[in-house]
CSV table of C-alpha atoms and ligand atoms in Angstrom, one decimal:
chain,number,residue,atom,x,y,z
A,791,UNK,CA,0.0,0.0,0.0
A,792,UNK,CA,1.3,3.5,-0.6
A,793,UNK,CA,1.8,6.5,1.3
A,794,UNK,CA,-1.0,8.0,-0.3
A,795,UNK,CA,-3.6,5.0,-0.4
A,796,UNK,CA,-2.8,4.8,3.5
A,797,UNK,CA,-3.6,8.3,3.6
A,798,UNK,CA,-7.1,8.0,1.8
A,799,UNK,CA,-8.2,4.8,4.3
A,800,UNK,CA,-7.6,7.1,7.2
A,801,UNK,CA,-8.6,10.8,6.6
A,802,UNK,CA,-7.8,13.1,9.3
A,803,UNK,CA,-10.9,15.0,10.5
A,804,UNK,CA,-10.3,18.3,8.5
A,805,UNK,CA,-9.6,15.6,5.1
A,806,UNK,CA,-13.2,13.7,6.2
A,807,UNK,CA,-14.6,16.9,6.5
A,808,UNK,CA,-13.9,18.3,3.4
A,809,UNK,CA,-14.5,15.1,2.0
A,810,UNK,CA,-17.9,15.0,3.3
A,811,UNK,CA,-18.8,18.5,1.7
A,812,UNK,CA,-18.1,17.8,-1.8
A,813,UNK,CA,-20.0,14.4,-1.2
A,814,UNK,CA,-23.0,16.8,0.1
A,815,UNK,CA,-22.3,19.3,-2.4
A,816,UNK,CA,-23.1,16.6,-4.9
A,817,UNK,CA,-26.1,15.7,-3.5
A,818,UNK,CA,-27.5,19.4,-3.7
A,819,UNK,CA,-26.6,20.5,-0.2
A,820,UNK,CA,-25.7,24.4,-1.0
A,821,UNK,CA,-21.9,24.7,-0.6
A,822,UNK,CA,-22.0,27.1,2.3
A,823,UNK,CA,-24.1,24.8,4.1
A,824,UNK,CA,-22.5,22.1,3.1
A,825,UNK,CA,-19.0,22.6,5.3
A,826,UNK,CA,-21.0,23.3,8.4
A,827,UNK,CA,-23.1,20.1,7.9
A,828,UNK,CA,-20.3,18.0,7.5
A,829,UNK,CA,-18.0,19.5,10.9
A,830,UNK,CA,-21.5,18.7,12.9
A,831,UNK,CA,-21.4,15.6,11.4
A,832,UNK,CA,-18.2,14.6,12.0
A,833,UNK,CA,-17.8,15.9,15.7
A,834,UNK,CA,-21.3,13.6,16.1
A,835,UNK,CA,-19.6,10.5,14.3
A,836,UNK,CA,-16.5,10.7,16.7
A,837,UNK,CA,-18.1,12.0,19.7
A,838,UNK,CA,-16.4,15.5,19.4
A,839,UNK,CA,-16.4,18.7,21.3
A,840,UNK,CA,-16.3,21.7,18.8
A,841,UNK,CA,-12.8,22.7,20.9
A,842,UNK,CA,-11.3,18.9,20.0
A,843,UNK,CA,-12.1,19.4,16.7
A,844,UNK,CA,-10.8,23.1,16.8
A,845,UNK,CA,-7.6,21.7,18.5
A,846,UNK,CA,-6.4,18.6,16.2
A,847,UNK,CA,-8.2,19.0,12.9
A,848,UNK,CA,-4.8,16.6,11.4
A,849,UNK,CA,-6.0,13.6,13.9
A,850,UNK,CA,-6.6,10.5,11.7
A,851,UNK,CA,-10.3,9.6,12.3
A,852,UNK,CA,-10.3,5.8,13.4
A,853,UNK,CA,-12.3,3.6,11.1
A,854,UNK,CA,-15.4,3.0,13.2
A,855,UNK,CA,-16.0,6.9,13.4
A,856,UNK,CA,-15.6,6.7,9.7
A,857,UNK,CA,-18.0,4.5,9.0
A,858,UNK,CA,-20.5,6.3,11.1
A,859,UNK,CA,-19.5,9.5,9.4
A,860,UNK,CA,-20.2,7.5,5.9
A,861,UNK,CA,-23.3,6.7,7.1
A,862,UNK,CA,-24.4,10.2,8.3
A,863,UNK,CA,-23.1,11.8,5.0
A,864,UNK,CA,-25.2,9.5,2.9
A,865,UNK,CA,-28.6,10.4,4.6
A,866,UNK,CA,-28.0,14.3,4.2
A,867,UNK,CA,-26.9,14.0,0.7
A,868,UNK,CA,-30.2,12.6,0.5
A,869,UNK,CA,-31.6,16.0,1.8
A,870,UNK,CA,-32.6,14.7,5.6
A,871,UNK,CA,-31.5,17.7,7.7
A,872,UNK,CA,-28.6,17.1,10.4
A,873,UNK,CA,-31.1,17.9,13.2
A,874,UNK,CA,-33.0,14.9,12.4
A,875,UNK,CA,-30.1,12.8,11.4
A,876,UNK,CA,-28.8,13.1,15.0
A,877,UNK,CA,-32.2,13.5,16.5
A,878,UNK,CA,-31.3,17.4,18.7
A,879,UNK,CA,-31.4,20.6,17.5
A,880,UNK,CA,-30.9,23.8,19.9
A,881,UNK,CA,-33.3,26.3,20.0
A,882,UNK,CA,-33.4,29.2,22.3
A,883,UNK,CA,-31.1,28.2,25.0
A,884,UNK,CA,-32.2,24.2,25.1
A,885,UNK,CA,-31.2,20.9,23.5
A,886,UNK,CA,-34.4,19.7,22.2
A,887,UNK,CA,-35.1,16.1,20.5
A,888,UNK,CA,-35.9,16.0,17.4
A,889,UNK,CA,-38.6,13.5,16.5
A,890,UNK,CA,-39.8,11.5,13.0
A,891,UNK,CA,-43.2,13.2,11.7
A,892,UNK,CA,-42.8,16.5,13.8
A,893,UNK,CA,-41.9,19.7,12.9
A,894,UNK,CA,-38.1,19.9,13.2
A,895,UNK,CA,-38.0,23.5,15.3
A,896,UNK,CA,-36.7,26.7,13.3
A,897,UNK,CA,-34.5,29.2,14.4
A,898,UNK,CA,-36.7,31.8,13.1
A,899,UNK,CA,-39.5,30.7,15.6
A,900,UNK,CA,-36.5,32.0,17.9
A,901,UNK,CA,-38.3,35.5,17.2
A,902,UNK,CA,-42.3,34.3,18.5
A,903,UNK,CA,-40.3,33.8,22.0
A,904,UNK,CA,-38.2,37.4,21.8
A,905,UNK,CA,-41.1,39.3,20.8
A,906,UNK,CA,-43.3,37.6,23.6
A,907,UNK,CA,-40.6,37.9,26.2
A,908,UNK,CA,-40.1,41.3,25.6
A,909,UNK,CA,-44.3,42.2,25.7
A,910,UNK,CA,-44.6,40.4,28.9
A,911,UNK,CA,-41.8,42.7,30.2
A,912,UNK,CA,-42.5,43.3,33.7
A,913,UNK,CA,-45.0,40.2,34.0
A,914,UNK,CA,-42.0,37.9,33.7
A,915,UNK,CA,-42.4,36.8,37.7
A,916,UNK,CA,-45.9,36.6,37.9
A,917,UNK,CA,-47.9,33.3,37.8
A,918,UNK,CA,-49.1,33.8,33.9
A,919,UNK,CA,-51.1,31.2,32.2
A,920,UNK,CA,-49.7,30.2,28.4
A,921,UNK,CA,-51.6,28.4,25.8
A,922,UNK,CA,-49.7,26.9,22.9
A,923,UNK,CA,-51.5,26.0,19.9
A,924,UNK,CA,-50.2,23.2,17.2
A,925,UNK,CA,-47.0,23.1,20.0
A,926,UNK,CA,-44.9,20.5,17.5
A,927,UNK,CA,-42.3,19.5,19.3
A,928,UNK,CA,-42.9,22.1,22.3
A,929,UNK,CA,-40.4,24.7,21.4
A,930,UNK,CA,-42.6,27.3,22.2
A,931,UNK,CA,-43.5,26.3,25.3
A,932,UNK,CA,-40.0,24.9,26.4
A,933,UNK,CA,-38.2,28.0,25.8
A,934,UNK,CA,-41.2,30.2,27.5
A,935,UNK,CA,-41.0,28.6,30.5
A,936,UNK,CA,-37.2,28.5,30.3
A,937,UNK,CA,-38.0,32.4,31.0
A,938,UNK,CA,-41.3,32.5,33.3
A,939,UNK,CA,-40.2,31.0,36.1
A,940,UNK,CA,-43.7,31.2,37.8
A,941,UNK,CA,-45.4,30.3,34.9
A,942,UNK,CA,-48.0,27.4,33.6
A,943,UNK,CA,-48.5,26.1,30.4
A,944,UNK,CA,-51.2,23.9,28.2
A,945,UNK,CA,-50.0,23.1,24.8
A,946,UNK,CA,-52.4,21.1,22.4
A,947,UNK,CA,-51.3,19.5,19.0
A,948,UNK,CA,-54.1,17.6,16.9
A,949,UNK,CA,-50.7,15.1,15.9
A,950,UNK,CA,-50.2,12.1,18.5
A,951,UNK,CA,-46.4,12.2,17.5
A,952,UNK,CA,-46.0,15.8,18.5
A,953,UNK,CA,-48.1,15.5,21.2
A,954,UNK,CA,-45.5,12.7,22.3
A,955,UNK,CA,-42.6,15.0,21.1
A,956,UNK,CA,-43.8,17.8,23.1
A,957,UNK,CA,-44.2,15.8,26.8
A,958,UNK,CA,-40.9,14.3,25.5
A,959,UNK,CA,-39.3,17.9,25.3
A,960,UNK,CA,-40.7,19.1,28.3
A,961,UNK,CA,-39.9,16.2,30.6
A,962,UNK,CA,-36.5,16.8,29.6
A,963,UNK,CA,-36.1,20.5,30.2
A,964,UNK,CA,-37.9,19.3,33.8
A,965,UNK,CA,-41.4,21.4,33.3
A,966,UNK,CA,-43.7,18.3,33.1
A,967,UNK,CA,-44.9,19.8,36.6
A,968,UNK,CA,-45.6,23.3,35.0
A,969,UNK,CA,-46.9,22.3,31.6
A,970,UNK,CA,-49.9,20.2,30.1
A,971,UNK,CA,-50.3,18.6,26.9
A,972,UNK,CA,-53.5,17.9,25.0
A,973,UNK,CA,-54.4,16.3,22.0
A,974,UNK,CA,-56.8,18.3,19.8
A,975,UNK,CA,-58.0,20.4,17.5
A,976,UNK,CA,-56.8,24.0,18.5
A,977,UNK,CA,-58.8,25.0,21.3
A,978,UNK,CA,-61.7,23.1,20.6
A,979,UNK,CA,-61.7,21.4,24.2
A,980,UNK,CA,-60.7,24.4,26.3
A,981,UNK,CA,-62.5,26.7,28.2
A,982,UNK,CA,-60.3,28.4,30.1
A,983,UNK,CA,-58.8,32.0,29.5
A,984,UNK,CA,-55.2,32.6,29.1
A,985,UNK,CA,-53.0,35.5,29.9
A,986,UNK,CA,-50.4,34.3,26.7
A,987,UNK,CA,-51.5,32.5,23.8
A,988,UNK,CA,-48.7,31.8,21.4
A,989,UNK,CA,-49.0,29.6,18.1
A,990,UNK,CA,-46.9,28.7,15.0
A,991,UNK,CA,-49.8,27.4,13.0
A,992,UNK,CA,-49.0,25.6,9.6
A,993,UNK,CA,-49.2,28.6,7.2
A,994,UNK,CA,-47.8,27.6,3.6
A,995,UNK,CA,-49.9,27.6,0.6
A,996,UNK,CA,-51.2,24.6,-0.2
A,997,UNK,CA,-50.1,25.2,-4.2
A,998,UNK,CA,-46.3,25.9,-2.9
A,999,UNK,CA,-45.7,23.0,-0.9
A,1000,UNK,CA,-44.4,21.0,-3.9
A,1001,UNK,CA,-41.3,23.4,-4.6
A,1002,UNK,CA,-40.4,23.4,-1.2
A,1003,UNK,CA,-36.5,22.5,-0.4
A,1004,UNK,CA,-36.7,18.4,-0.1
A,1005,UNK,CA,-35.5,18.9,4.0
A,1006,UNK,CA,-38.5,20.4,4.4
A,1007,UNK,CA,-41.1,18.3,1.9
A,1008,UNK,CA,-40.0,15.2,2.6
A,1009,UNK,CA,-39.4,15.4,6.1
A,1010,UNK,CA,-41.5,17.9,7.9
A,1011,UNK,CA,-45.2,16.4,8.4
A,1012,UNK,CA,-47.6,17.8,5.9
A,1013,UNK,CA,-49.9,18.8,8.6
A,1014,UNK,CA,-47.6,21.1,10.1
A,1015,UNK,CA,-47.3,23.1,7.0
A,1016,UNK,CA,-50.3,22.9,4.7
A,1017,UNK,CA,-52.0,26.3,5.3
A,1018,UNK,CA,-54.9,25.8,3.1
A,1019,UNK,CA,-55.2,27.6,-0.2
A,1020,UNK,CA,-53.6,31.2,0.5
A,1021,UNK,CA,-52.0,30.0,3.9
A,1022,UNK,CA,-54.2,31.6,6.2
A,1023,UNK,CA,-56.7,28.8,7.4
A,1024,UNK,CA,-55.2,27.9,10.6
A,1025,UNK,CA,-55.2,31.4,11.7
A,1026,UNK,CA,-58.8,32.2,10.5
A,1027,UNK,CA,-59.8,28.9,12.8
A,1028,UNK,CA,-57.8,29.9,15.4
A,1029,UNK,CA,-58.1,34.0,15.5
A,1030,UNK,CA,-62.4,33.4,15.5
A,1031,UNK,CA,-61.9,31.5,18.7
A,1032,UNK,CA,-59.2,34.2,20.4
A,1033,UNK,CA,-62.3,36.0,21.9
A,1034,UNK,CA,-63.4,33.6,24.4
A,1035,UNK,CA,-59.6,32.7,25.2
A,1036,UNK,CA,-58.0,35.5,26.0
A,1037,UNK,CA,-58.2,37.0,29.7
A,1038,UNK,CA,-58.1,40.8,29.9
A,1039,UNK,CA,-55.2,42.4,29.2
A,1040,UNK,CA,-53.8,39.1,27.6
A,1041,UNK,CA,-51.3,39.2,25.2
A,1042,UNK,CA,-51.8,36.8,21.9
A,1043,UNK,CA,-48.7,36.2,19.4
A,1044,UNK,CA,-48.2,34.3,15.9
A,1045,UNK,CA,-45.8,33.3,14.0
A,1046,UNK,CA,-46.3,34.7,10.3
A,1047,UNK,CA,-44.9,33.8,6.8
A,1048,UNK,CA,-43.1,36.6,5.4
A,1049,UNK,CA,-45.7,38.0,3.9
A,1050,UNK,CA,-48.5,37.4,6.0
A,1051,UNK,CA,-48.1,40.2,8.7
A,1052,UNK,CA,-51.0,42.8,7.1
A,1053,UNK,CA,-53.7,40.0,6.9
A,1054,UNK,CA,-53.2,37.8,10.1
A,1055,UNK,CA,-53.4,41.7,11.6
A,1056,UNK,CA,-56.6,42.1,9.7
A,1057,UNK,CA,-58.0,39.3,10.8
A,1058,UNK,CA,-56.9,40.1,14.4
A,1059,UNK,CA,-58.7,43.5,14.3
A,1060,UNK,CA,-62.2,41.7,13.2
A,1061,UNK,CA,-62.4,40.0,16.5
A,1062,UNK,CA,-61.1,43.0,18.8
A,1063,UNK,CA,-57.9,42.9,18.8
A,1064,UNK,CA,-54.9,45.5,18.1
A,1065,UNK,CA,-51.8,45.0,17.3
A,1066,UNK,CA,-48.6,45.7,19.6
A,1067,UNK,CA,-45.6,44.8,17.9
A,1068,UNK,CA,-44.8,43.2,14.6
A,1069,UNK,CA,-41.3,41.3,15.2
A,1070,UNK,CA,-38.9,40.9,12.4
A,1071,UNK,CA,-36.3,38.2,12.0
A,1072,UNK,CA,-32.6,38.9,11.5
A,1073,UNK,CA,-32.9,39.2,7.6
A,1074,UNK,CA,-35.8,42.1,8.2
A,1075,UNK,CA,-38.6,40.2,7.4
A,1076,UNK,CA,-41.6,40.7,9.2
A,1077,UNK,CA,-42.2,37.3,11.0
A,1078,UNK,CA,-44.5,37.8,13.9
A,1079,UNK,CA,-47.9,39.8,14.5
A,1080,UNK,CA,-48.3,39.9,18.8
A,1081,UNK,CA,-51.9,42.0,19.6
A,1082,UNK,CA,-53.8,42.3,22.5
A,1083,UNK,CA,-57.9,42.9,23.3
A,1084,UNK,CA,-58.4,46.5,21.7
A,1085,UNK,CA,-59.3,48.6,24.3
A,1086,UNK,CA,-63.3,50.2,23.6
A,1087,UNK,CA,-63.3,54.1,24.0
A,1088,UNK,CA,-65.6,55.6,26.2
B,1502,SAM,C1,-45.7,24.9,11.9
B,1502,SAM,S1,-45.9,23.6,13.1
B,1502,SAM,C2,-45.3,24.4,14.6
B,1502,SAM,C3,-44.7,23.4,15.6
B,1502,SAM,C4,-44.0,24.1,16.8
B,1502,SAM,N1,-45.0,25.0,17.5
B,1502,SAM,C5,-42.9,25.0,16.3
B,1502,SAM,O1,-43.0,26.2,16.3
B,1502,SAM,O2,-41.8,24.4,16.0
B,1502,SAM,C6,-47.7,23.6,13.3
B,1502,SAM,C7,-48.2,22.5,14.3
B,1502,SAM,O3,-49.6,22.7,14.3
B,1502,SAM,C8,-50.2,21.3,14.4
B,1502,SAM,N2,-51.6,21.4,13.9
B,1502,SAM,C9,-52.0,21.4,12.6
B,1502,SAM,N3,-53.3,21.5,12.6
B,1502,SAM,C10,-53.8,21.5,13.8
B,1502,SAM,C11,-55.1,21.6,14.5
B,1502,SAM,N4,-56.2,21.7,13.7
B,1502,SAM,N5,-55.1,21.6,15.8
B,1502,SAM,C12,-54.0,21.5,16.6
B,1502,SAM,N6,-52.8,21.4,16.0
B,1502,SAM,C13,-52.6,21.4,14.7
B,1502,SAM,C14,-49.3,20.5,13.6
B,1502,SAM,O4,-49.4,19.1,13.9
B,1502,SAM,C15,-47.9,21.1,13.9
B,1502,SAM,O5,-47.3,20.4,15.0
């Protein structure tokens, strides 16, 4: 054997990764994405910290951690996302689990919690009631709670598995005690009045689901995306129910596709309520409407 065919049957970390990203490249993984994919691949393959990696990127990676690698590398080149290849994904400031036929968690959705956090302001100690709506994998309600000490929480899903994923989640952050999950249509089943109600309803149109990236088609649940024809069914449903839900003063907030802000408004202001922030994500776009009860003039 040569120097050089010795060299190819034991990569070191840095060859493996680069390795790995043309491999992804290929499968039609963009190129910028491609390198990070295949360092949080590799540091999963051989048990990494990102500081080992950082500190000996020339250590030959030993044949078992290859062949995991090998087999990592093959399911993202077939467009499964890394999150649900190695079942976690952070969001906010928690490791969540990452579960088959659940919505995998965005960081986007990152800016439904800021915008919330920073309405509640003040609140933040006080013994607040939060309702979740179509809570996936309990994101929402994880990372709420991560920040409301005092707070309670009842998050319904209509999907068994993300009813599962969301006690799952919420066992392991240790708020089962502070947190209820239900298995429903939106708020068919409650009667109860909330001081937060948050949702991330499905909200893409129906006719654009097909050109979607295949991380998302073939591996996000249809019924956490399909939004009806124009994308605004779920929050029609759930916006005609806000009325009875809200408790006064409560503060409701959705997440919005990008170009959903002006009607999901619109439909808040039929049924009472005004609207108190519009949150924006990093790249500008307007990705959350938060309202409250519009107060009647006398
Ligand atoms: C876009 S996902 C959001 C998941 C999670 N909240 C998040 O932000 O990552 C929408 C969720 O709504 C749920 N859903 C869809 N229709 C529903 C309905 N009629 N009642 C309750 N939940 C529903 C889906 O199962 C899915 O988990």
């Amino acid at each position: 054997m040569t120097t050089s065919e010795a060299r190819e049957e034991t990569p070191t970390r840095a060859e493996a990764i680069a390795q790995v990203a043309k491999f992804l490249v290929a499968g039609g993984v963009e190129e910028a994405q491609a390198h990070d994919d295949a360092r949080a691949l590799l540091r999963a393959a051989a048990d990494l910290s990102r500081l080992e990696l950082a500190m000996r990127p020339q250590a030959p990676l030993a044949e078992e951690h290859a062949d995991a690698l090998s087999h990592y590398a093959a399911r993202r080149a077939a467009r499964e996302p890394v999150s649900r290849i190695l079942g976690e994904r952070g969001f906010w400031t928690l490791d969540l689990l990452v579960a088959p036929d659940v919505l995998d968690p965005r960081p986007d959705t990152e800016t439904l919690i800021e915008t919330t956090l920073d309405l509640i302001g003040e609140k933040r100690n006080e013994p607040l009631s939060i309702l979740d709506l179509g809570t996936g994998s309990g994101a929402i309600v994880c990372a709420l709670l991560s920040e409301l000490p005092r707070a309670r929480a009842v998050a319904v899903d209509l999907s068994p598995q993300a009813c599962a994923a969301a006690a799952n989640n919420l066992a392991r952050c240790g708020f089962s005690n502070r947190a209820s999950v239900m298995r429903g249509r939106w708020a068919e089943a409650l009667s109860a009045r909330f001081d937060i109600i948050v949702s991330n309803p499905p909200y893409v149109r129906a006719g654009e689901i097909p050109q979607l990236d295949p991380e998302v088609r073939l591996h996000d649940p249809a019924l956490a995306l399909d939004g009806g024809v124009d994308g605004l069914d779920c929050y029609r449903e759930i916006i005609d129910d806000l009325p009875r839900l809200v408790a006064d003063d409560g503060l409701v907030a959705f997440e919005v596709g990008s170009d959903q802000a002006v009607s999901v408004a619109s439909l808040l202001g039929a049924q009472g309520f005004g609207v108190e922030r519009v949150g924006r994500d990093l790249g500008g776009h307007e990705r959350v409407v938060a309202a409250r009860r519009a107060r009647s003039r006398s």
